PDB file of C-alpha atoms and ligand atoms in Angstrom:
ATOM      1  CA  MET H   1     -14.377  27.058   2.903  1.00 54.00           C
ATOM      2  CA  ASN H   2     -16.648  24.093   2.317  1.00 61.00           C
ATOM      3  CA  PRO H   3     -20.132  25.434   3.251  1.00 64.00           C
ATOM      4  CA  ASN H   4     -21.140  21.977   4.595  1.00 66.00           C
ATOM      5  CA  ASN H   5     -18.127  21.726   6.863  1.00 71.00           C
ATOM      6  CA  PRO H   6     -16.455  25.096   7.360  1.00 64.00           C
ATOM      7  CA  SER H   7     -13.510  23.624   9.257  1.00 82.00           C
ATOM      8  CA  LEU H   8     -12.232  21.666   6.222  1.00 94.00           C
ATOM      9  CA  ILE H   9      -9.414  23.292   4.294  1.00 97.00           C
ATOM     10  CA  THR H  10      -7.242  22.520   1.258  1.00 98.00           C
ATOM     11  CA  ILE H  11      -3.575  21.724   1.831  1.00 98.00           C
ATOM     12  CA  ALA H  12      -1.019  21.998  -0.991  1.00 98.00           C
ATOM     13  CA  ILE H  13       2.471  20.565  -0.499  1.00 98.00           C
ATOM     14  CA  ASP H  14       4.894  21.222  -3.338  1.00 97.00           C
ATOM     15  CA  GLY H  15       8.583  20.760  -3.745  1.00 95.00           C
ATOM     16  CA  TYR H  16      11.499  19.124  -5.400  1.00 94.00           C
ATOM     17  CA  SER H  17      11.777  15.490  -6.374  1.00 90.00           C
ATOM     18  CA  SER H  18      12.458  13.133  -3.442  1.00 90.00           C
ATOM     19  CA  SER H  19      12.245  15.956  -0.902  1.00 92.00           C
ATOM     20  CA  GLY H  20      10.133  13.799   1.400  1.00 90.00           C
ATOM     21  CA  LYS H  21       6.972  15.776   0.684  1.00 94.00           C
ATOM     22  CA  SER H  22       4.883  12.675  -0.077  1.00 93.00           C
ATOM     23  CA  SER H  23       5.584  11.006   3.256  1.00 92.00           C
ATOM     24  CA  MET H  24       4.962  14.273   5.142  1.00 96.00           C
ATOM     25  CA  ALA H  25       1.744  14.845   3.229  1.00 97.00           C
ATOM     26  CA  ARG H  26       0.525  11.281   3.799  1.00 96.00           C
ATOM     27  CA  HIS H  27       1.301  11.478   7.520  1.00 97.00           C
ATOM     28  CA  LEU H  28      -0.521  14.804   7.913  1.00 98.00           C
ATOM     29  CA  ALA H  29      -3.583  13.549   6.014  1.00 97.00           C
ATOM     30  CA  LYS H  30      -3.772  10.442   8.187  1.00 96.00           C
ATOM     31  CA  THR H  31      -3.370  12.428  11.413  1.00 97.00           C
ATOM     32  CA  ILE H  32      -6.113  14.936  10.613  1.00 97.00           C
ATOM     33  CA  GLY H  33      -8.408  12.500   8.743  1.00 96.00           C
ATOM     34  CA  TYR H  34      -8.067  14.140   5.312  1.00 97.00           C
ATOM     35  CA  ARG H  35      -7.900  12.486   1.890  1.00 96.00           C
ATOM     36  CA  TYR H  36      -4.342  12.284   0.521  1.00 96.00           C
ATOM     37  CA  ILE H  37      -3.600  12.559  -3.201  1.00 97.00           C
ATOM     38  CA  ASP H  38      -0.138  11.979  -4.679  1.00 97.00           C
ATOM     39  CA  SER H  39      -0.386  13.999  -7.911  1.00 98.00           C
ATOM     40  CA  GLY H  40       3.048  12.720  -8.999  1.00 97.00           C
ATOM     41  CA  ALA H  41       1.613   9.189  -9.094  1.00 98.00           C
ATOM     42  CA  MET H  42      -0.910  10.404 -11.674  1.00 98.00           C
ATOM     43  CA  TYR H  43       1.850  11.761 -13.950  1.00 98.00           C
ATOM     44  CA  ARG H  44       3.769   8.524 -13.379  1.00 98.00           C
ATOM     45  CA  ALA H  45       0.724   6.449 -14.421  1.00 98.00           C
ATOM     46  CA  VAL H  46       0.396   8.436 -17.668  1.00 98.00           C
ATOM     47  CA  ALA H  47       4.131   7.971 -18.276  1.00 98.00           C
ATOM     48  CA  LEU H  48       3.787   4.209 -17.699  1.00 98.00           C
ATOM     49  CA  HIS H  49       0.948   4.048 -20.217  1.00 98.00           C
ATOM     50  CA  ALA H  50       3.141   5.898 -22.741  1.00 98.00           C
ATOM     51  CA  LEU H  51       6.072   3.574 -22.023  1.00 98.00           C
ATOM     52  CA  ARG H  52       3.993   0.415 -22.395  1.00 98.00           C
ATOM     53  CA  ASN H  53       2.538   1.599 -25.678  1.00 98.00           C
ATOM     54  CA  GLY H  54       5.813   2.461 -27.376  1.00 97.00           C
ATOM     55  CA  MET H  55       5.428   6.244 -27.131  1.00 98.00           C
ATOM     56  CA  ILE H  56       8.788   6.839 -25.433  1.00 97.00           C
ATOM     57  CA  SER H  57      12.049   6.868 -27.400  1.00 95.00           C
ATOM     58  CA  HIS H  58      14.639   4.396 -26.069  1.00 92.00           C
ATOM     59  CA  ALA H  59      17.385   6.727 -27.244  1.00 92.00           C
ATOM     60  CA  ASP H  60      16.577   9.874 -25.229  1.00 93.00           C
ATOM     61  CA  ASN H  61      13.287   9.320 -23.352  1.00 91.00           C
ATOM     62  CA  SER H  62      11.529  11.833 -25.588  1.00 94.00           C
ATOM     63  CA  VAL H  63       7.755  11.391 -25.948  1.00 97.00           C
ATOM     64  CA  ASP H  64       5.572  10.999 -29.024  1.00 98.00           C
ATOM     65  CA  ALA H  65       3.355  13.819 -27.761  1.00 98.00           C
ATOM     66  CA  ASP H  66       0.778  13.581 -30.564  1.00 98.00           C
ATOM     67  CA  ARG H  67       0.100   9.891 -29.881  1.00 98.00           C
ATOM     68  CA  LEU H  68      -0.029  10.429 -26.139  1.00 98.00           C
ATOM     69  CA  ILE H  69      -2.452  13.362 -26.441  1.00 98.00           C
ATOM     70  CA  ALA H  70      -4.689  11.234 -28.696  1.00 98.00           C
ATOM     71  CA  ALA H  71      -4.575   8.411 -26.112  1.00 98.00           C
ATOM     72  CA  LEU H  72      -5.487  10.605 -23.118  1.00 98.00           C
ATOM     73  CA  PRO H  73      -9.240   9.779 -23.249  1.00 96.00           C
ATOM     74  CA  GLU H  74      -8.318   6.053 -22.871  1.00 95.00           C
ATOM     75  CA  ILE H  75      -6.391   6.626 -19.642  1.00 97.00           C
ATOM     76  CA  ALA H  76      -8.327   6.318 -16.377  1.00 97.00           C
ATOM     77  CA  ILE H  77      -6.485   6.932 -13.113  1.00 97.00           C
ATOM     78  CA  ASP H  78      -7.871   6.090  -9.689  1.00 96.00           C
ATOM     79  CA  PHE H  79      -6.598   5.446  -6.188  1.00 96.00           C
ATOM     80  CA  GLU H  80      -7.441   2.414  -4.067  1.00 96.00           C
ATOM     81  CA  VAL H  81      -7.047   2.494  -0.299  1.00 91.00           C
ATOM     82  CA  THR H  82      -6.496  -0.765   1.592  1.00 90.00           C
ATOM     83  CA  GLY H  83      -5.774  -0.232   5.294  1.00 86.00           C
ATOM     84  CA  ASP H  84      -2.740   2.062   5.442  1.00 83.00           C
ATOM     85  CA  THR H  85      -1.733   1.509   1.814  1.00 88.00           C
ATOM     86  CA  GLN H  86      -2.816   3.654  -1.093  1.00 92.00           C
ATOM     87  CA  SER H  87      -2.306   2.242  -4.576  1.00 96.00           C
ATOM     88  CA  THR H  88      -2.499   3.899  -7.975  1.00 98.00           C
ATOM     89  CA  LEU H  89      -4.769   2.243 -10.542  1.00 98.00           C
ATOM     90  CA  LEU H  90      -4.222   2.647 -14.293  1.00 98.00           C
ATOM     91  CA  ASN H  91      -7.352   1.546 -16.137  1.00 98.00           C
ATOM     92  CA  GLY H  92      -8.237  -0.568 -13.103  1.00 98.00           C
ATOM     93  CA  GLU H  93      -4.814  -2.258 -12.803  1.00 98.00           C
ATOM     94  CA  ASN H  94      -2.742  -1.726  -9.659  1.00 98.00           C
ATOM     95  CA  VAL H  95       0.509  -0.171 -10.965  1.00 98.00           C
ATOM     96  CA  GLU H  96       1.807   1.217  -7.660  1.00 96.00           C
ATOM     97  CA  THR H  97       5.120  -0.692  -7.833  1.00 93.00           C
ATOM     98  CA  GLU H  98       5.680  -0.277 -11.551  1.00 95.00           C
ATOM     99  CA  ILE H  99       5.269   3.519 -11.561  1.00 97.00           C
ATOM    100  CA  ARG H 100       8.159   3.870  -9.073  1.00 92.00           C
ATOM    101  CA  ALA H 101      10.672   2.077 -11.335  1.00 91.00           C
ATOM    102  CA  MET H 102      13.604   4.004 -12.807  1.00 91.00           C
ATOM    103  CA  ALA H 103      12.257   3.504 -16.360  1.00 94.00           C
ATOM    104  CA  VAL H 104       9.204   5.581 -15.391  1.00 96.00           C
ATOM    105  CA  SER H 105      11.242   8.151 -13.402  1.00 93.00           C
ATOM    106  CA  GLN H 106      13.309   8.727 -16.525  1.00 93.00           C
ATOM    107  CA  CYS H 107      10.386   9.595 -18.809  1.00 96.00           C
ATOM    108  CA  VAL H 108       7.874  11.142 -16.390  1.00 97.00           C
ATOM    109  CA  SER H 109       9.128  14.745 -16.542  1.00 95.00           C
ATOM    110  CA  PRO H 110       9.025  14.962 -20.367  1.00 96.00           C
ATOM    111  CA  VAL H 111       5.486  13.499 -20.183  1.00 97.00           C
ATOM    112  CA  ALA H 112       4.502  15.999 -17.459  1.00 97.00           C
ATOM    113  CA  ALA H 113       5.787  18.893 -19.555  1.00 96.00           C
ATOM    114  CA  ILE H 114       3.113  18.309 -22.252  1.00 97.00           C
ATOM    115  CA  PRO H 115       0.436  21.012 -21.720  1.00 97.00           C
ATOM    116  CA  GLN H 116      -2.503  18.749 -22.714  1.00 98.00           C
ATOM    117  CA  VAL H 117      -1.386  16.112 -20.185  1.00 98.00           C
ATOM    118  CA  ARG H 118      -1.240  18.772 -17.483  1.00 97.00           C
ATOM    119  CA  HIS H 119      -4.665  20.203 -18.387  1.00 97.00           C
ATOM    120  CA  ALA H 120      -6.261  16.739 -18.162  1.00 97.00           C
ATOM    121  CA  LEU H 121      -4.645  15.873 -14.821  1.00 98.00           C
ATOM    122  CA  VAL H 122      -5.138  19.313 -13.260  1.00 98.00           C
ATOM    123  CA  ALA H 123      -8.879  19.095 -14.074  1.00 97.00           C
ATOM    124  CA  MET H 124      -9.058  15.665 -12.367  1.00 97.00           C
ATOM    125  CA  GLN H 125      -7.138  16.978  -9.345  1.00 98.00           C
ATOM    126  CA  GLN H 126      -9.395  20.021  -8.982  1.00 98.00           C
ATOM    127  CA  LYS H 127     -12.436  17.734  -9.047  1.00 97.00           C
ATOM    128  CA  MET H 128     -10.905  15.550  -6.313  1.00 96.00           C
ATOM    129  CA  GLY H 129     -10.483  18.663  -4.152  1.00 97.00           C
ATOM    130  CA  GLU H 130     -13.941  20.137  -4.691  1.00 96.00           C
ATOM    131  CA  SER H 131     -15.152  19.340  -1.173  1.00 95.00           C
ATOM    132  CA  LYS H 132     -11.853  20.303   0.517  1.00 97.00           C
ATOM    133  CA  GLY H 133     -10.521  18.132   3.349  1.00 97.00           C
ATOM    134  CA  ILE H 134      -7.657  17.134   1.064  1.00 98.00           C
ATOM    135  CA  VAL H 135      -3.856  17.096   1.207  1.00 98.00           C
ATOM    136  CA  MET H 136      -2.296  17.007  -2.260  1.00 98.00           C
ATOM    137  CA  ASP H 137       1.399  16.974  -3.009  1.00 98.00           C
ATOM    138  CA  GLY H 138       3.191  17.768  -6.258  1.00 97.00           C
ATOM    139  CA  ARG H 139       4.918  20.556  -8.147  1.00 96.00           C
ATOM    140  CA  ASP H 140       2.135  22.997  -9.051  1.00 97.00           C
ATOM    141  CA  ILE H 141      -0.540  22.378  -6.433  1.00 98.00           C
ATOM    142  CA  GLY H 142      -0.210  25.731  -4.640  1.00 98.00           C
ATOM    143  CA  THR H 143       0.326  27.691  -7.862  1.00 97.00           C
ATOM    144  CA  THR H 144      -2.057  26.101 -10.398  1.00 97.00           C
ATOM    145  CA  VAL H 145      -4.258  23.313  -9.020  1.00 98.00           C
ATOM    146  CA  PHE H 146      -5.386  25.020  -5.783  1.00 98.00           C
ATOM    147  CA  PRO H 147      -4.168  28.633  -5.902  1.00 98.00           C
ATOM    148  CA  ASP H 148      -6.663  29.464  -3.101  1.00 97.00           C
ATOM    149  CA  ALA H 149      -5.510  26.681  -0.733  1.00 98.00           C
ATOM    150  CA  GLU H 150      -5.579  27.852   2.890  1.00 97.00           C
ATOM    151  CA  MET H 151      -2.296  26.032   3.624  1.00 98.00           C
ATOM    152  CA  LYS H 152       0.649  25.892   1.216  1.00 98.00           C
ATOM    153  CA  VAL H 153       4.055  24.406   1.917  1.00 98.00           C
ATOM    154  CA  PHE H 154       7.090  24.301  -0.348  1.00 97.00           C
ATOM    155  CA  VAL H 155       9.698  21.688   0.563  1.00 97.00           C
ATOM    156  CA  ARG H 156      13.328  21.860  -0.449  1.00 95.00           C
ATOM    157  CA  ALA H 157      16.532  19.971   0.420  1.00 94.00           C
ATOM    158  CA  SER H 158      19.916  19.656  -1.270  1.00 93.00           C
ATOM    159  CA  ALA H 159      20.093  17.406  -4.350  1.00 95.00           C
ATOM    160  CA  GLN H 160      22.651  15.162  -2.593  1.00 94.00           C
ATOM    161  CA  THR H 161      20.365  14.673   0.418  1.00 94.00           C
ATOM    162  CA  ARG H 162      17.374  13.953  -1.802  1.00 95.00           C
ATOM    163  CA  ALA H 163      19.280  11.446  -3.934  1.00 96.00           C
ATOM    164  CA  GLN H 164      20.534   9.660  -0.816  1.00 95.00           C
ATOM    165  CA  ARG H 165      16.971   9.416   0.555  1.00 93.00           C
ATOM    166  CA  ARG H 166      15.607   8.105  -2.740  1.00 93.00           C
ATOM    167  CA  LEU H 167      18.462   5.576  -3.019  1.00 95.00           C
ATOM    168  CA  SER H 168      17.725   4.181   0.473  1.00 94.00           C
ATOM    169  CA  GLU H 169      14.035   3.927  -0.428  1.00 90.00           C
ATOM    170  CA  MET H 170      14.817   2.054  -3.655  1.00 90.00           C
ATOM    171  CA  ILE H 171      17.294  -0.303  -1.983  1.00 92.00           C
ATOM    172  CA  GLU H 172      14.653  -1.090   0.641  1.00 91.00           C
ATOM    173  CA  LYS H 173      12.244  -2.002  -2.161  1.00 87.00           C
ATOM    174  CA  GLY H 174      14.889  -4.183  -3.837  1.00 88.00           C
ATOM    175  CA  ILE H 175      15.209  -1.917  -6.897  1.00 85.00           C
ATOM    176  CA  ALA H 176      18.698  -2.122  -8.435  1.00 86.00           C
ATOM    177  CA  THR H 177      20.311   1.305  -8.913  1.00 90.00           C
ATOM    178  CA  THR H 178      23.312   3.425  -7.894  1.00 95.00           C
ATOM    179  CA  PHE H 179      23.724   6.780  -6.132  1.00 97.00           C
ATOM    180  CA  GLU H 180      25.046   8.345  -9.355  1.00 97.00           C
ATOM    181  CA  GLU H 181      22.040   7.167 -11.382  1.00 95.00           C
ATOM    182  CA  VAL H 182      19.556   8.443  -8.770  1.00 95.00           C
ATOM    183  CA  LEU H 183      21.365  11.802  -8.406  1.00 96.00           C
ATOM    184  CA  ALA H 184      21.428  12.289 -12.193  1.00 96.00           C
ATOM    185  CA  ASN H 185      17.688  11.538 -12.385  1.00 94.00           C
ATOM    186  CA  VAL H 186      16.843  13.929  -9.498  1.00 95.00           C
ATOM    187  CA  VAL H 187      18.891  16.770 -11.059  1.00 95.00           C
ATOM    188  CA  SER H 188      17.496  16.183 -14.541  1.00 95.00           C
ATOM    189  CA  ARG H 189      13.864  16.107 -13.329  1.00 93.00           C
ATOM    190  CA  ASP H 190      14.407  19.301 -11.268  1.00 94.00           C
ATOM    191  CA  HIS H 191      15.671  21.005 -14.402  1.00 95.00           C
ATOM    192  CA  ILE H 192      12.802  19.860 -16.660  1.00 95.00           C
ATOM    193  CA  ASP H 193      10.199  20.636 -13.953  1.00 94.00           C
ATOM    194  CA  GLU H 194      11.577  24.140 -13.298  1.00 94.00           C
ATOM    195  CA  THR H 195      12.029  25.175 -16.920  1.00 96.00           C
ATOM    196  CA  ARG H 196       8.889  23.818 -18.616  1.00 95.00           C
ATOM    197  CA  GLU H 197       6.489  26.424 -20.032  1.00 95.00           C
ATOM    198  CA  GLU H 198       3.291  25.055 -18.508  1.00 94.00           C
ATOM    199  CA  SER H 199       2.955  25.463 -14.721  1.00 93.00           C
ATOM    200  CA  PRO H 200       6.644  24.989 -13.874  1.00 94.00           C
ATOM    201  CA  LEU H 201       7.820  23.956 -10.412  1.00 94.00           C
ATOM    202  CA  ARG H 202       7.770  27.235  -8.491  1.00 94.00           C
ATOM    203  CA  CYS H 203       7.232  28.261  -4.904  1.00 96.00           C
ATOM    204  CA  ALA H 204       3.865  30.054  -4.542  1.00 97.00           C
ATOM    205  CA  ASP H 205       4.257  33.580  -3.135  1.00 97.00           C
ATOM    206  CA  ASP H 206       2.112  32.668  -0.135  1.00 97.00           C
ATOM    207  CA  ALA H 207       3.721  29.246   0.601  1.00 98.00           C
ATOM    208  CA  VAL H 208       5.670  28.534   3.784  1.00 98.00           C
ATOM    209  CA  VAL H 209       9.120  27.197   2.811  1.00 97.00           C
ATOM    210  CA  LEU H 210      10.623  24.223   4.607  1.00 97.00           C
ATOM    211  CA  ASP H 211      14.223  23.125   4.046  1.00 95.00           C
ATOM    212  CA  ASN H 212      14.293  19.669   5.602  1.00 93.00           C
ATOM    213  CA  SER H 213      17.908  18.767   4.683  1.00 91.00           C
ATOM    214  CA  PHE H 214      18.803  18.340   8.349  1.00 92.00           C
ATOM    215  CA  MET H 215      15.463  17.275   9.766  1.00 93.00           C
ATOM    216  CA  SER H 216      14.378  13.804  10.858  1.00 92.00           C
ATOM    217  CA  VAL H 217      11.083  12.367   9.658  1.00 93.00           C
ATOM    218  CA  GLU H 218       9.577  12.943  13.134  1.00 96.00           C
ATOM    219  CA  GLU H 219      10.761  16.564  13.183  1.00 96.00           C
ATOM    220  CA  GLN H 220       9.286  17.350   9.774  1.00 95.00           C
ATOM    221  CA  ASN H 221       5.980  15.666  10.632  1.00 97.00           C
ATOM    222  CA  LYS H 222       5.749  17.718  13.840  1.00 97.00           C
ATOM    223  CA  TRP H 223       6.637  20.906  11.963  1.00 97.00           C
ATOM    224  CA  LEU H 224       3.792  20.271   9.487  1.00 98.00           C
ATOM    225  CA  ILE H 225       1.178  19.492  12.136  1.00 98.00           C
ATOM    226  CA  ASP H 226       2.173  22.580  14.146  1.00 98.00           C
ATOM    227  CA  LEU H 227       1.730  24.692  11.005  1.00 98.00           C
ATOM    228  CA  TYR H 228      -1.677  23.112  10.309  1.00 98.00           C
ATOM    229  CA  ASN H 229      -2.803  23.822  13.897  1.00 97.00           C
ATOM    230  CA  ARG H 230      -1.647  27.445  13.655  1.00 97.00           C
ATOM    231  CA  ILE H 231      -3.510  27.938  10.353  1.00 96.00           C
ATOM    232  CA  ILE H 232      -6.699  26.288  11.602  1.00 95.00           C
ATOM    233  CA  SER H 233      -6.746  28.367  14.767  1.00 94.00           C
ATOM    234  CA  SER H 234      -6.284  31.575  12.765  1.00 92.00           C
ATOM    235  CA  LEU H 235      -9.272  30.952  10.450  1.00 89.00           C
TER     236      LEU H 235
HETATM  237  O1  LIG R   1       8.474  11.115  -5.882  1.00 92.89           O
HETATM  238  P1  LIG R   1       9.133  12.265  -6.556  1.00 92.89           P
HETATM  239  O2  LIG R   1       9.149  13.502  -5.693  1.00 92.89           O
HETATM  240  O3  LIG R   1      10.466  11.963  -7.112  1.00 92.89           O
HETATM  241  O4  LIG R   1       8.288  12.638  -7.841  1.00 92.89           O
HETATM  242  P2  LIG R   1       6.742  12.527  -8.014  1.00 92.89           P
HETATM  243  O5  LIG R   1       6.030  13.426  -7.042  1.00 92.89           O
HETATM  244  O6  LIG R   1       6.367  11.095  -8.077  1.00 92.89           O
HETATM  245  O7  LIG R   1       6.551  13.191  -9.466  1.00 92.89           O
HETATM  246  C1  LIG R   1       7.112  12.604 -10.613  1.00 92.89           C
HETATM  247  C2  LIG R   1       7.210  13.671 -11.699  1.00 92.89           C
HETATM  248  O8  LIG R   1       5.887  14.063 -12.097  1.00 92.89           O
HETATM  249  C3  LIG R   1       7.920  14.965 -11.348  1.00 92.89           C
HETATM  250  O9  LIG R   1       9.316  14.922 -11.537  1.00 92.89           O
HETATM  251  C4  LIG R   1       7.264  15.954 -12.296  1.00 92.89           C
HETATM  252  O10 LIG R   1       7.888  15.925 -13.564  1.00 92.89           O
HETATM  253  C5  LIG R   1       5.867  15.433 -12.455  1.00 92.89           C
HETATM  254  N1  LIG R   1       4.866  16.147 -11.629  1.00 92.89           N
HETATM  255  C6  LIG R   1       4.364  17.340 -12.097  1.00 92.89           C
HETATM  256  O11 LIG R   1       4.790  17.813 -13.140  1.00 92.89           O
HETATM  257  N2  LIG R   1       3.375  17.982 -11.413  1.00 92.89           N
HETATM  258  C7  LIG R   1       2.904  17.476 -10.275  1.00 92.89           C
HETATM  259  N3  LIG R   1       1.916  18.115  -9.650  1.00 92.89           N
HETATM  260  C8  LIG R   1       3.420  16.275  -9.755  1.00 92.89           C
HETATM  261  C9  LIG R   1       4.421  15.625 -10.450  1.00 92.89           C
END
């Protein structure tokens, strides 16, 4: 509990790529007046920096880990909130659109598997959550970043459903891609995220699991707020 405001808690929402956890997390944070942090955007910003600076192999998306680790002190990541929009800043530049491109999706999981990258970002994330009143989504929030979070959710859905959702999102944004390319990326990232040595994607023992394959956006938002209300009233 935050001693200055004992009603504030920490909320960790983890799950598979494109499971809809970011939109659920953002909606919950807005409804209850909490700060929302998209930890995936932070890994994407580091991956973009690596991509721009020639640290990613064109052949197989492997990373020059030594160069990236040496460059970590030069990478500053922040978030800027304008009205309802939250943008990711990489060294002060708004890179919100660029970090969602397929080129970044294809190299982000190898970047996120580097232990030194994880240590740097986890430390930043823990600092952001020091005063509680935060909703953070990602892969290791309930297991590694905030193992003592009062509310933990783990979101899953079939790979086909997730790829279809991500494809619709990308088409809406005018990003050229195909279902096959998106599905291959979702499956490959799941595999790298689940099998890496350092804080792999894993459901925390005390997380509540949600399979939202057959749920509408409204249904999943209501499910999350009901869970939050139950947890708050039990504290
Ligand atoms: O939006 P989507 O669910 O596809 O992914 P994201 O949340 O933007 O995360 C992009 C990638 O960053 C993931 O595939 C992971 O490899 C990595 N990530 C991570 O390792 N740990 C986190 N806490 C968040 C993201």
